[in-house]
Coordinates of C-alpha atoms and ligand atoms in Angstrom, one line a residue:
Chain A
M790 CA 64.9 122.9 14.7
M791 CA 61.7 122.2 12.9
R792 CA 62.0 124.4 9.9
T793 CA 59.0 125.4 8.4
C794 CA 58.7 124.4 4.3
Q795 CA 55.9 125.3 2.2
I796 CA 57.3 124.6 -1.7
V797 CA 53.8 122.1 -2.5
S798 CA 52.2 123.5 0.8
Q799 CA 51.9 127.4 0.7
K800 CA 48.5 128.1 -0.9
F801 CA 47.0 125.2 1.8
A802 CA 45.9 127.2 4.6
I803 CA 44.9 130.0 2.1
E804 CA 41.0 129.6 1.2
D805 CA 39.4 128.9 -2.0
A806 CA 43.1 128.2 -2.9
H807 CA 41.6 126.2 -5.6
T808 CA 40.1 129.0 -8.0
L809 CA 42.1 130.3 -10.6
S810 CA 41.8 134.6 -9.3
I811 CA 42.8 133.6 -5.9
A812 CA 45.9 131.5 -7.2
Q813 CA 46.9 134.0 -9.7
E814 CA 46.7 135.9 -6.3
H815 CA 49.4 134.3 -4.7
G816 CA 51.5 134.0 -7.6
A817 CA 50.4 130.8 -10.0
Y818 CA 51.4 130.8 -13.4
D819 CA 53.8 133.4 -12.4
T820 CA 56.4 131.1 -14.0
L821 CA 55.2 130.6 -17.5
A822 CA 56.6 134.1 -18.5
K823 CA 60.4 133.0 -16.4
C824 CA 59.9 129.3 -18.2
Q825 CA 61.0 131.0 -21.4
E826 CA 64.6 132.5 -20.1
F827 CA 65.2 128.6 -20.6
T828 CA 65.8 126.3 -23.3
P829 CA 64.5 123.5 -22.6
L830 CA 67.2 121.1 -22.6
E831 CA 67.9 124.5 -19.6
M832 CA 65.0 123.7 -18.2
I833 CA 66.2 119.8 -17.7
Q834 CA 69.5 121.2 -16.3
I835 CA 67.4 122.8 -13.8
I836 CA 66.4 120.0 -12.6
K837 CA 68.5 118.0 -13.0
E838 CA 71.0 120.5 -10.4
S839 CA 68.3 120.9 -8.1
G840 CA 68.3 117.0 -7.2
L841 CA 64.9 116.6 -6.8
R842 CA 63.4 113.1 -7.0
G843 CA 60.2 111.5 -7.5
K844 CA 57.8 110.9 -5.1
G845 CA 55.6 108.6 -5.7
G846 CA 57.7 105.8 -3.5
G847 CA 61.5 105.3 -5.5
G848 CA 62.7 108.0 -4.9
A849 CA 64.5 108.3 -8.2
P850 CA 66.1 111.3 -9.9
A851 CA 63.3 113.1 -12.0
G852 CA 66.0 115.1 -14.0
A853 CA 67.6 112.0 -15.6
K854 CA 64.2 110.6 -16.0
W855 CA 63.6 113.8 -17.5
A856 CA 66.9 113.7 -19.8
L857 CA 65.9 110.3 -21.1
M858 CA 63.2 112.1 -23.2
P859 CA 64.1 112.2 -26.4
Q860 CA 64.5 116.0 -27.7
D861 CA 63.7 115.6 -31.6
S862 CA 61.8 112.8 -31.9
E863 CA 59.2 112.8 -34.8
Q864 CA 56.8 111.3 -32.6
S865 CA 55.4 113.8 -30.0
S866 CA 56.2 113.0 -26.2
V867 CA 53.7 112.6 -23.5
L868 CA 53.6 113.7 -20.3
V869 CA 51.9 111.3 -17.6
V870 CA 50.7 112.9 -13.5
N871 CA 50.1 109.2 -11.3
C872 CA 47.4 110.3 -9.6
D873 CA 46.7 106.3 -8.4
E874 CA 47.1 107.2 -4.5
S875 CA 46.2 103.8 -3.5
E876 CA 49.5 103.5 -1.1
P877 CA 48.4 102.4 2.4
G878 CA 49.0 104.6 4.6
T879 CA 49.5 107.8 1.9
F880 CA 46.7 110.5 1.0
K881 CA 49.2 113.8 0.0
D882 CA 48.4 114.0 -4.0
R883 CA 44.6 114.6 -2.6
Q884 CA 45.8 117.6 -0.7
I885 CA 47.6 119.2 -3.7
I886 CA 44.7 118.7 -6.6
T887 CA 41.9 120.2 -4.0
K888 CA 43.7 122.4 -2.4
D889 CA 46.3 123.8 -5.1
P890 CA 45.4 122.4 -8.7
H891 CA 46.6 125.3 -10.3
L892 CA 50.5 124.1 -9.0
L893 CA 50.0 120.9 -10.4
I894 CA 49.0 122.5 -13.5
E895 CA 51.4 124.8 -13.5
G896 CA 54.0 121.9 -13.2
I897 CA 52.7 120.3 -16.4
L898 CA 53.0 123.2 -18.4
L899 CA 56.6 123.4 -17.5
T900 CA 57.4 119.7 -17.7
C901 CA 55.5 119.2 -21.0
Y902 CA 58.0 122.2 -22.3
A903 CA 60.7 121.1 -21.4
I904 CA 60.4 117.9 -22.3
K905 CA 58.3 118.8 -25.6
A906 CA 55.1 117.4 -25.4
Q907 CA 51.7 118.4 -26.2
D908 CA 49.3 115.4 -24.1
A909 CA 49.9 115.3 -20.5
Y910 CA 47.0 112.8 -19.0
V911 CA 46.5 112.6 -15.0
Y912 CA 45.5 109.1 -14.1
I913 CA 43.4 109.5 -10.9
R914 CA 41.8 106.6 -9.0
G915 CA 38.8 105.8 -9.4
E916 CA 37.5 105.9 -5.9
Y917 CA 38.7 109.8 -6.1
F918 CA 35.9 111.5 -8.5
Q919 CA 34.8 114.1 -5.6
F920 CA 38.4 115.2 -5.6
Q921 CA 39.0 114.6 -9.6
K922 CA 36.4 116.9 -10.0
V923 CA 37.8 119.8 -8.1
L924 CA 40.6 119.2 -10.1
Q925 CA 38.6 119.3 -14.0
R926 CA 37.2 122.8 -12.7
A927 CA 40.7 124.0 -12.4
I928 CA 41.6 122.9 -15.9
D929 CA 38.4 124.4 -17.2
E930 CA 39.2 127.9 -16.0
A931 CA 43.0 127.3 -16.7
E932 CA 41.4 126.8 -20.5
E933 CA 39.5 129.6 -20.5
A934 CA 42.0 132.2 -19.2
G935 CA 44.4 130.7 -21.6
F936 CA 47.0 128.6 -20.7
L937 CA 46.5 125.8 -22.4
K938 CA 46.8 126.8 -25.7
N939 CA 49.8 124.3 -27.0
I940 CA 48.9 121.5 -24.0
N941 CA 46.1 119.0 -23.6
I942 CA 45.3 118.2 -19.9
T943 CA 43.4 114.8 -20.1
L944 CA 42.1 113.8 -16.6
H945 CA 41.4 109.5 -16.9
R946 CA 39.8 107.9 -14.4
G947 CA 41.0 104.6 -12.6
A948 CA 38.0 102.3 -11.6
G949 CA 40.1 100.3 -8.7
A950 CA 43.2 98.4 -8.7
Y951 CA 45.9 99.4 -6.7
I952 CA 48.5 98.1 -9.0
C953 CA 48.0 100.5 -11.2
G954 CA 49.7 103.0 -9.9
E955 CA 52.8 100.7 -11.1
K956 CA 54.1 103.2 -13.8
S957 CA 53.9 100.4 -16.8
A958 CA 50.4 99.0 -15.2
L959 CA 49.6 102.8 -15.2
L960 CA 50.3 103.2 -18.8
E961 CA 48.4 99.2 -19.4
S962 CA 45.1 100.9 -18.2
L963 CA 45.3 104.6 -19.7
E964 CA 45.8 102.1 -23.1
G965 CA 42.3 100.5 -22.0
K966 CA 43.9 97.5 -21.2
R967 CA 44.1 95.2 -17.9
G968 CA 46.6 97.2 -15.7
H969 CA 49.3 95.1 -16.0
P970 CA 52.5 96.0 -15.1
R971 CA 55.4 95.7 -18.3
L972 CA 59.1 93.6 -18.0
K973 CA 61.4 96.2 -17.3
P974 CA 63.5 97.4 -20.3
K975 CA 67.7 96.2 -20.0
Q976 CA 68.9 100.0 -20.2
P977 CA 67.2 102.9 -19.3
E978 CA 64.7 104.4 -21.6
P979 CA 61.3 106.3 -21.2
E980 CA 58.0 104.2 -20.7
W981 CA 55.9 104.7 -23.9
Y982 CA 52.4 104.8 -24.0
F983 CA 50.5 103.5 -27.6
G984 CA 54.7 104.2 -28.4
Q985 CA 54.9 107.4 -27.9
P986 CA 57.7 108.2 -25.0
T987 CA 56.4 109.1 -22.0
L988 CA 57.3 110.3 -18.7
V989 CA 55.5 109.1 -15.6
N990 CA 55.7 111.2 -12.6
N991 CA 53.8 111.4 -9.4
V992 CA 51.7 114.3 -8.7
E993 CA 54.0 115.9 -5.9
T994 CA 57.5 115.2 -7.7
I995 CA 55.4 118.1 -10.7
A996 CA 53.9 120.8 -8.4
S997 CA 57.4 121.0 -7.1
V998 CA 58.9 122.1 -10.1
P999 CA 57.1 125.6 -10.5
F1000 CA 58.9 127.0 -7.1
I1001 CA 62.5 125.2 -9.1
I1002 CA 62.2 127.0 -11.8
Q1003 CA 61.1 130.2 -9.5
N1004 CA 63.4 130.0 -7.5
G1005 CA 66.9 128.1 -9.0
A1006 CA 67.7 124.5 -8.1
E1007 CA 69.9 126.4 -5.2
A1008 CA 66.9 127.2 -3.3
Y1009 CA 65.4 123.9 -3.3
R1010 CA 68.3 121.9 -2.1
A1011 CA 68.8 124.6 0.6
F1012 CA 66.2 122.2 2.3
G1013 CA 66.6 118.6 3.5
T1014 CA 70.2 116.7 3.0
E1015 CA 72.9 115.8 0.6
K1016 CA 71.5 112.8 -1.3
S1017 CA 67.7 113.6 0.1
P1018 CA 67.6 116.9 -1.6
G1019 CA 63.9 119.3 -0.9
T1020 CA 60.5 118.0 1.4
L1021 CA 58.3 116.0 1.1
L1022 CA 54.7 115.8 2.4
F1023 CA 54.7 113.5 4.7
A1024 CA 51.9 112.4 6.4
M1025 CA 50.6 110.3 9.9
S1026 CA 47.9 107.9 9.9
G1027 CA 47.2 105.4 13.2
H1028 CA 47.6 106.2 16.3
V1029 CA 48.8 109.7 16.6
Q1030 CA 47.1 112.8 18.7
N1031 CA 46.6 114.7 15.2
P1032 CA 46.5 112.6 11.8
G1033 CA 47.6 114.7 9.1
V1034 CA 49.1 115.5 5.9
Y1035 CA 52.7 118.1 7.0
E1036 CA 55.1 119.2 4.8
A1037 CA 58.7 119.2 6.3
E1038 CA 62.3 118.6 4.7
F1039 CA 64.2 115.6 4.2
G1040 CA 66.2 114.7 6.9
V1041 CA 64.4 116.0 10.1
S1042 CA 64.2 113.1 13.2
M1043 CA 61.1 110.9 12.7
M1044 CA 59.9 111.4 16.6
D1045 CA 60.6 114.7 16.0
Y1046 CA 58.3 115.1 13.1
I1047 CA 55.8 113.0 14.7
N1048 CA 55.6 114.6 18.2
H1049 CA 55.4 118.2 16.4
Y1050 CA 53.2 118.2 13.7
G1051 CA 51.4 115.2 15.3
G1052 CA 51.6 116.3 18.6
G1053 CA 53.0 112.3 19.5
I1054 CA 50.7 108.8 20.0
K1055 CA 47.3 109.5 20.6
N1056 CA 46.0 109.0 23.9
G1057 CA 49.4 109.3 26.0
K1058 CA 50.4 105.8 25.0
A1059 CA 53.7 104.6 24.2
L1060 CA 55.0 104.1 20.4
K1061 CA 55.5 99.8 19.6
A1062 CA 56.6 100.6 15.7
V1063 CA 56.3 102.9 12.4
I1064 CA 55.8 101.6 8.7
P1065 CA 57.2 105.1 7.2
G1066 CA 56.4 105.0 4.3
G1067 CA 53.2 103.3 2.9
A1068 CA 52.3 99.4 3.3
S1069 CA 54.8 98.2 1.2
T1070 CA 57.7 99.6 3.3
G1071 CA 59.3 97.1 6.2
V1072 CA 58.1 98.0 9.7
I1073 CA 60.5 99.7 11.9
T1074 CA 60.4 99.7 16.2
A1075 CA 60.3 102.5 18.2
K1076 CA 63.8 102.1 19.3
E1077 CA 64.4 102.6 15.4
A1078 CA 62.2 105.3 15.1
E1079 CA 63.9 107.3 17.6
E1080 CA 67.1 107.3 15.4
V1081 CA 65.9 107.0 12.4
T1082 CA 65.8 110.8 10.1
L1083 CA 63.6 111.0 7.4
D1084 CA 65.2 110.8 3.8
Y1085 CA 65.8 108.5 1.6
E1086 CA 69.9 106.5 3.0
A1087 CA 68.5 106.3 6.9
L1088 CA 65.8 104.7 6.3
R1089 CA 67.2 102.1 4.1
S1090 CA 70.0 102.0 6.4
M1091 CA 67.3 100.5 8.9
G1092 CA 66.4 98.0 6.4
S1093 CA 63.0 99.8 5.3
A1094 CA 62.6 102.5 2.6
L1095 CA 60.8 105.9 3.0
G1096 CA 58.6 105.0 0.7
T1097 CA 55.7 107.9 -0.3
G1098 CA 56.6 109.5 3.0
G1099 CA 52.7 108.3 4.5
M1100 CA 53.7 106.7 8.7
I1101 CA 51.3 104.4 9.7
V1102 CA 52.0 105.2 13.6
M1103 CA 51.0 102.0 16.0
D1104 CA 50.7 102.6 20.1
E1105 CA 52.0 99.7 22.5
S1106 CA 48.5 97.9 22.7
T1107 CA 49.1 96.9 18.7
C1108 CA 48.8 93.3 17.8
M1109 CA 51.6 92.9 15.1
V1110 CA 50.3 89.5 13.9
S1111 CA 47.0 91.0 13.3
V1112 CA 48.5 93.7 11.7
L1113 CA 50.9 91.7 9.2
K1114 CA 47.4 89.8 8.6
N1115 CA 45.4 92.5 7.1
L1116 CA 48.1 94.0 5.3
L1117 CA 48.4 90.5 3.8
E1118 CA 45.1 90.5 2.9
F1119 CA 45.0 93.7 1.1
Y1120 CA 48.2 92.2 -0.6
H1121 CA 46.9 89.5 -1.6
E1122 CA 43.7 91.6 -3.1
E1123 CA 46.0 93.5 -5.2
S1124 CA 48.4 90.9 -6.5
C1125 CA 47.9 91.6 -10.7
G1126 CA 48.3 87.8 -10.6
Q1127 CA 50.9 87.5 -13.5
C1128 CA 53.1 86.1 -10.9
T1129 CA 53.3 82.6 -9.6
P1130 CA 55.1 83.7 -6.7
C1131 CA 53.4 87.0 -6.4
R1132 CA 49.3 85.1 -6.7
E1133 CA 50.4 82.3 -4.8
G1134 CA 52.5 83.3 -2.0
T1135 CA 50.3 86.5 -0.8
G1136 CA 47.6 84.1 -0.3
W1137 CA 49.6 81.7 1.0
A1138 CA 51.4 84.0 3.8
N1139 CA 48.1 85.2 4.4
T1140 CA 46.5 81.7 4.8
L1141 CA 48.9 81.0 7.4
L1142 CA 48.9 84.2 9.5
G1143 CA 45.0 83.5 9.5
K1144 CA 45.9 80.0 10.8
I1145 CA 48.5 81.7 13.4
L1146 CA 46.0 84.6 14.5
N1147 CA 43.2 81.8 15.2
K1148 CA 46.5 80.0 17.4
R1149 CA 46.6 77.0 15.2
G1150 CA 49.8 77.6 13.9
S1151 CA 52.7 76.5 14.5
S1152 CA 56.2 77.0 15.0
A1153 CA 57.0 75.5 11.7
D1154 CA 54.2 78.2 9.8
I1155 CA 56.9 81.0 10.5
N1156 CA 59.8 79.8 9.2
Q1157 CA 57.8 78.4 6.4
L1158 CA 56.0 82.3 6.1
L1159 CA 60.1 83.3 5.8
E1160 CA 60.5 81.0 2.1
I1161 CA 57.7 82.5 0.8
A1162 CA 59.1 86.0 1.5
D1163 CA 62.1 83.9 -0.2
T1164 CA 60.7 83.1 -3.1
M1165 CA 59.0 86.0 -3.7
N1166 CA 61.7 88.1 -3.5
G1167 CA 63.6 89.2 -6.6
K1168 CA 61.1 86.5 -9.3
T1169 CA 58.4 88.6 -10.7
I1170 CA 57.7 91.1 -13.4
C1171 CA 57.4 93.8 -10.9
V1172 CA 58.5 95.0 -7.7
F1173 CA 55.2 94.3 -5.8
A1174 CA 56.5 91.2 -4.7
P1175 CA 59.8 91.8 -3.0
A1176 CA 58.5 94.6 -1.3
V1177 CA 55.5 92.1 0.2
S1178 CA 58.2 89.9 0.3
S1179 CA 60.5 92.4 2.9
V1180 CA 57.7 93.5 4.9
I1181 CA 56.5 90.1 6.4
V1182 CA 60.4 89.8 6.8
S1183 CA 60.5 93.5 8.4
F1184 CA 57.7 91.8 10.9
L1185 CA 59.3 89.1 12.0
T1186 CA 62.7 90.6 12.5
G1187 CA 61.5 92.9 15.1
F1188 CA 58.7 91.6 15.9
R1189 CA 59.4 88.1 16.1
D1190 CA 58.2 87.5 19.7
E1191 CA 54.6 88.1 19.0
F1192 CA 54.5 85.8 16.8
E1193 CA 56.5 82.9 18.6
V1194 CA 53.8 83.5 21.8
M1195 CA 50.7 82.5 18.8
V1196 CA 52.1 79.8 18.5
Chain B
M1072 CA 17.8 95.0 -24.0
S1073 CA 19.3 96.6 -26.2
F1074 CA 22.3 99.4 -25.0
T1075 CA 22.6 102.6 -26.5
F1076 CA 24.9 105.6 -24.9
T1077 CA 22.5 108.7 -24.5
P1078 CA 23.4 111.8 -27.1
E1079 CA 25.3 113.7 -24.1
N1080 CA 27.3 110.3 -23.8
I1081 CA 28.1 110.1 -27.6
K1082 CA 29.1 113.8 -27.8
T1083 CA 31.2 113.4 -24.5
I1084 CA 33.3 110.3 -26.4
A1085 CA 33.5 111.8 -29.7
K1086 CA 35.5 114.6 -27.9
L1087 CA 37.7 112.1 -25.5
K1088 CA 38.6 110.3 -29.1
T1089 CA 40.4 113.6 -30.0
R1090 CA 42.2 113.6 -26.7
Y1091 CA 43.8 109.5 -26.8
P1092 CA 45.9 108.1 -29.8
K1093 CA 43.5 105.6 -30.5
P1094 CA 40.0 104.5 -29.4
Q1095 CA 41.4 101.6 -27.7
A1096 CA 42.2 104.1 -24.8
L1097 CA 38.1 104.9 -24.0
S1098 CA 37.8 101.7 -22.8
L1099 CA 37.8 103.0 -19.0
P1100 CA 35.7 106.0 -20.0
C1101 CA 32.8 104.6 -21.6
L1102 CA 32.8 101.3 -19.2
W1103 CA 32.4 104.5 -16.1
M1104 CA 29.7 106.2 -18.9
A1105 CA 27.8 102.7 -19.1
Q1106 CA 27.7 102.5 -15.9
Y1107 CA 26.1 105.2 -14.6
Q1108 CA 23.6 104.9 -17.2
E1109 CA 22.3 101.6 -16.2
G1110 CA 23.8 101.1 -12.4
F1111 CA 25.7 98.1 -13.6
I1112 CA 27.7 97.3 -17.3
S1113 CA 25.3 94.7 -19.1
I1114 CA 27.0 91.9 -22.0
D1115 CA 24.2 94.9 -24.3
A1116 CA 26.6 97.3 -23.2
I1117 CA 29.9 95.7 -23.3
D1118 CA 29.0 95.0 -27.1
V1119 CA 28.6 98.9 -27.8
I1120 CA 31.5 99.5 -25.7
A1121 CA 33.8 97.2 -28.0
E1122 CA 32.3 99.3 -31.7
V1123 CA 33.6 102.5 -30.0
T1124 CA 36.7 101.3 -28.8
E1125 CA 37.7 99.1 -32.3
T1126 CA 38.6 96.4 -29.7
P1127 CA 37.4 93.0 -29.2
A1128 CA 34.2 92.5 -26.7
M1129 CA 35.7 90.0 -24.6
E1130 CA 38.9 91.9 -24.5
I1131 CA 36.3 95.0 -22.8
Y1132 CA 34.4 92.0 -20.7
R1133 CA 38.2 91.1 -19.4
V1134 CA 38.7 94.7 -18.7
A1135 CA 35.6 95.1 -16.7
T1136 CA 36.0 92.3 -14.7
F1137 CA 39.5 93.2 -13.7
Y1138 CA 38.8 96.9 -12.0
S1139 CA 37.5 96.2 -8.4
M1140 CA 34.5 99.3 -8.9
F1141 CA 32.8 97.7 -12.5
H1142 CA 30.2 95.3 -11.7
L1143 CA 28.7 93.7 -14.2
Q1144 CA 25.5 92.9 -12.4
P1145 CA 22.7 94.6 -11.7
I1146 CA 22.8 96.5 -7.5
T1147 CA 19.6 96.5 -5.4
K1148 CA 20.3 98.4 -2.2
K1149 CA 22.6 101.4 -1.2
R1150 CA 26.3 100.0 -1.0
V1151 CA 28.5 100.5 1.7
M1152 CA 32.0 100.7 1.2
V1153 CA 33.7 100.6 4.7
C1154 CA 37.6 100.9 4.5
K1155 CA 39.5 98.1 5.9
T1156 CA 42.9 98.6 5.1
L1157 CA 45.4 99.2 8.4
S1158 CA 44.7 103.1 9.6
C1159 CA 41.5 102.2 9.4
K1160 CA 41.9 99.3 11.5
L1161 CA 43.6 101.0 14.0
C1162 CA 41.4 103.9 14.1
G1163 CA 37.8 102.0 15.1
S1164 CA 36.5 100.7 11.0
E1165 CA 35.7 97.3 12.8
E1166 CA 33.4 98.6 15.3
I1167 CA 31.7 100.3 12.0
L1168 CA 31.5 96.9 10.2
A1169 CA 30.3 95.2 13.4
H1170 CA 28.1 98.6 13.9
L1171 CA 26.5 98.6 10.1
S1172 CA 26.6 94.8 9.8
K1173 CA 23.4 95.1 12.2
R1174 CA 21.6 97.0 8.9
E1175 CA 19.3 94.8 6.5
D1176 CA 19.1 98.0 4.0
V1177 CA 22.2 98.4 2.7
L1178 CA 24.3 96.6 0.8
V1179 CA 27.9 96.5 3.5
E1180 CA 31.3 96.0 1.5
E1181 CA 35.1 96.0 2.7
V1182 CA 36.8 97.7 0.3
E1183 CA 41.0 98.6 1.6
C1184 CA 42.4 102.0 1.5
L1185 CA 40.7 104.8 0.4
G1186 CA 43.3 107.5 1.0
S1187 CA 41.5 108.7 4.0
C1188 CA 43.6 107.3 6.3
G1189 CA 44.3 110.3 8.3
S1190 CA 40.6 110.8 9.0
A1191 CA 39.9 107.3 9.6
P1192 CA 38.0 104.8 10.3
V1193 CA 36.8 105.9 6.1
M1194 CA 33.6 104.6 4.3
Q1195 CA 32.4 105.4 0.2
I1196 CA 29.2 106.1 -0.3
D1197 CA 28.8 106.6 -4.6
D1198 CA 31.1 109.1 -5.0
L1199 CA 31.0 110.3 -1.4
Y1200 CA 33.8 109.9 1.9
Y1201 CA 32.2 110.5 4.9
E1202 CA 35.6 110.5 7.4
D1203 CA 36.4 110.5 10.4
L1204 CA 33.6 107.7 11.6
T1205 CA 31.2 106.9 14.6
T1206 CA 28.6 104.4 14.6
Q1207 CA 26.1 107.8 15.9
K1208 CA 27.3 109.8 12.6
V1209 CA 27.5 105.8 10.4
D1210 CA 23.1 106.5 11.8
A1211 CA 23.1 109.6 11.1
V1212 CA 24.9 109.4 7.2
L1213 CA 22.4 106.7 6.0
E1214 CA 19.9 108.7 7.5
Q1215 CA 19.9 111.6 5.2
L1216 CA 20.3 109.1 2.0
Ligands
FMN1921 C1 53.1 98.6 -6.8 C2 53.2 100.0 -6.7 C3 52.3 100.7 -6.6 C4 52.5 102.1 -7.0 N1 51.9 102.7 -6.8 C5 51.9 104.3 -6.9 C6 51.0 105.0 -6.7 O1 50.0 105.4 -6.3 N2 51.1 106.3 -6.8 C7 53.1 107.1 -8.0 O2 52.6 108.7 -7.9 N3 53.5 105.7 -7.9 C8 53.2 104.6 -7.6 N4 54.0 103.6 -7.4 C9 55.5 104.0 -8.5 C10 55.4 103.9 -9.8 O3 55.8 102.9 -10.3 C11 56.2 105.4 -10.3 O4 57.5 105.1 -10.0 C12 56.0 106.9 -10.2 O5 54.7 106.9 -10.5 C13 57.7 107.6 -10.6 O6 56.7 108.8 -10.2 P1 58.3 109.4 -9.8 O7 59.3 109.2 -10.1 O8 57.9 111.4 -9.7 O9 57.7 109.2 -7.9 C14 54.4 102.2 -7.4 C15 54.9 101.5 -7.8 C16 54.4 100.5 -7.2 C17 55.7 99.2 -7.6
SF4_1922 S1 54.4 90.9 -9.1 FE1 53.1 90.7 -8.5 S2 51.6 92.8 -8.6 FE2 53.8 92.6 -10.1 S3 52.9 91.5 -12.5 FE3 53.8 90.2 -10.5 S4 51.8 89.2 -9.8 FE4 51.1 92.0 -11.1
FES1923 S1 43.7 102.7 5.3 FE1 41.5 103.3 5.1 S2 41.6 105.1 4.3 FE2 43.5 104.8 4.5

């Protein structure tokens, strides 16, 4: 029942697939000739039909975003690839840029063709410098081989700020400024980089494009579910026997995935909880994990989200109060500070959790946490604060008794 | 105590200028180059970067202070950055931190998720990660420095 799927991980197990010669032996860049059969608009149509959804956490349909890019504008369009990968529990994009960087480059070239861009930037978190070097070498090789004649690919190193993964903060940072998210426009429109229309996509989204162009939209849709087509580099960390990144199609059962690839819970313990898709998705209980499938719709119906697909697995010995405290420390550290509810709310919730954890809290503090969560929901520039809010609520819904015995 | 970019960095800057629509975009690349050159970002370096990027020095300063990987003071001891976020905590980062706290020859910093959650616990020294840590492994790594 666990079908092997290798759309982006096809070359992960091949030795030295990060080098051009080995990658080409396994088909790298074959789609560059193939894409000439299509006009840019036809390319966008194929991506739309494939149902490809953004893999950076939001799951937005990629085709619709591509279609927002002007095809005949005076200004040239820009592609920005998001490799900020700072969402706790997420470590998938680094697999692509180190194990199969040419797949990403090929995806960038196809995407640039479709949106008529000449400049592509890959924004990489500062800590990934060791992995950035592998990608840079691959770009140099591709350039020498003549694949980058019409397109500049520039790697841009971040410098330690989680919020720069948010696309508009990322663009601010790429413009040389502080990583402060921008106000969202009312109507759908492209992003803007120094006034140029810009497409921002996650590394894995772009790395999925070559398969779709090579094999067609239907071949992609053969994996996954009707509404969540295709695959994702799901990942597991925490209390699991074999943590790691394993590609699977959307719609598989969470527990089948954890047992099949992860070898189950570490040391034969029982499962207590899973944070399904990176630290800004709500926690679910073991019982919910037994029922849920790995797709956007199923996780949403549990009040959580699929996010980046990076599951953090927790066994029966885990103290959920200290887990939430750990997450609030992260959020408080990483709030960019522009919006008062976010800046103050993360700090205050962190303080209250510290109090509860030290057995100096009261039941009023638990209610206060929920009030803070309420204030943080929906009154801020970006969705960071609402995500924190939903995480707090999820812990107090699923594990309230653990908080109550501490006060 | 004036600052100048090395000839090699000046070449890199000239090349990067052709890659971006505006020189302001070079502020992060320049801050990185300055930090590698001097070990930290001095006020003199900020003035030079302001010129290169055609941006007010105050703005460059604001940028430098926003990002956690830039430091504006010299660092005298070896920095050891240990991830303290959830997956590492679940896999024993507290033990690693307690072990490191006994050492006076290194500057231990707790940092947020390094994107190595599947090989937790993890620490970063200079530009490299050390994963699947045990206290023995930490000692062995520090021995090699
Ligand atoms: C707080 C926050 C952090 C984010 N971090 C990342 C990230 O590290 N990597 C990423 O690709 N997307 C991240 N995103 C999502 C981006 O804003 C954006 O939606 C995404 O890069 C678009 O690409 P996709 O549609 O291909 O997923 C983040 C969003 C928020 C609100
Ligand atoms: S919600 Fe938080 S992270 Fe987002 S812009 Fe406001 S302060 Fe910054
Ligand atoms: S939690 Fe430590 S690397 Fe992600």
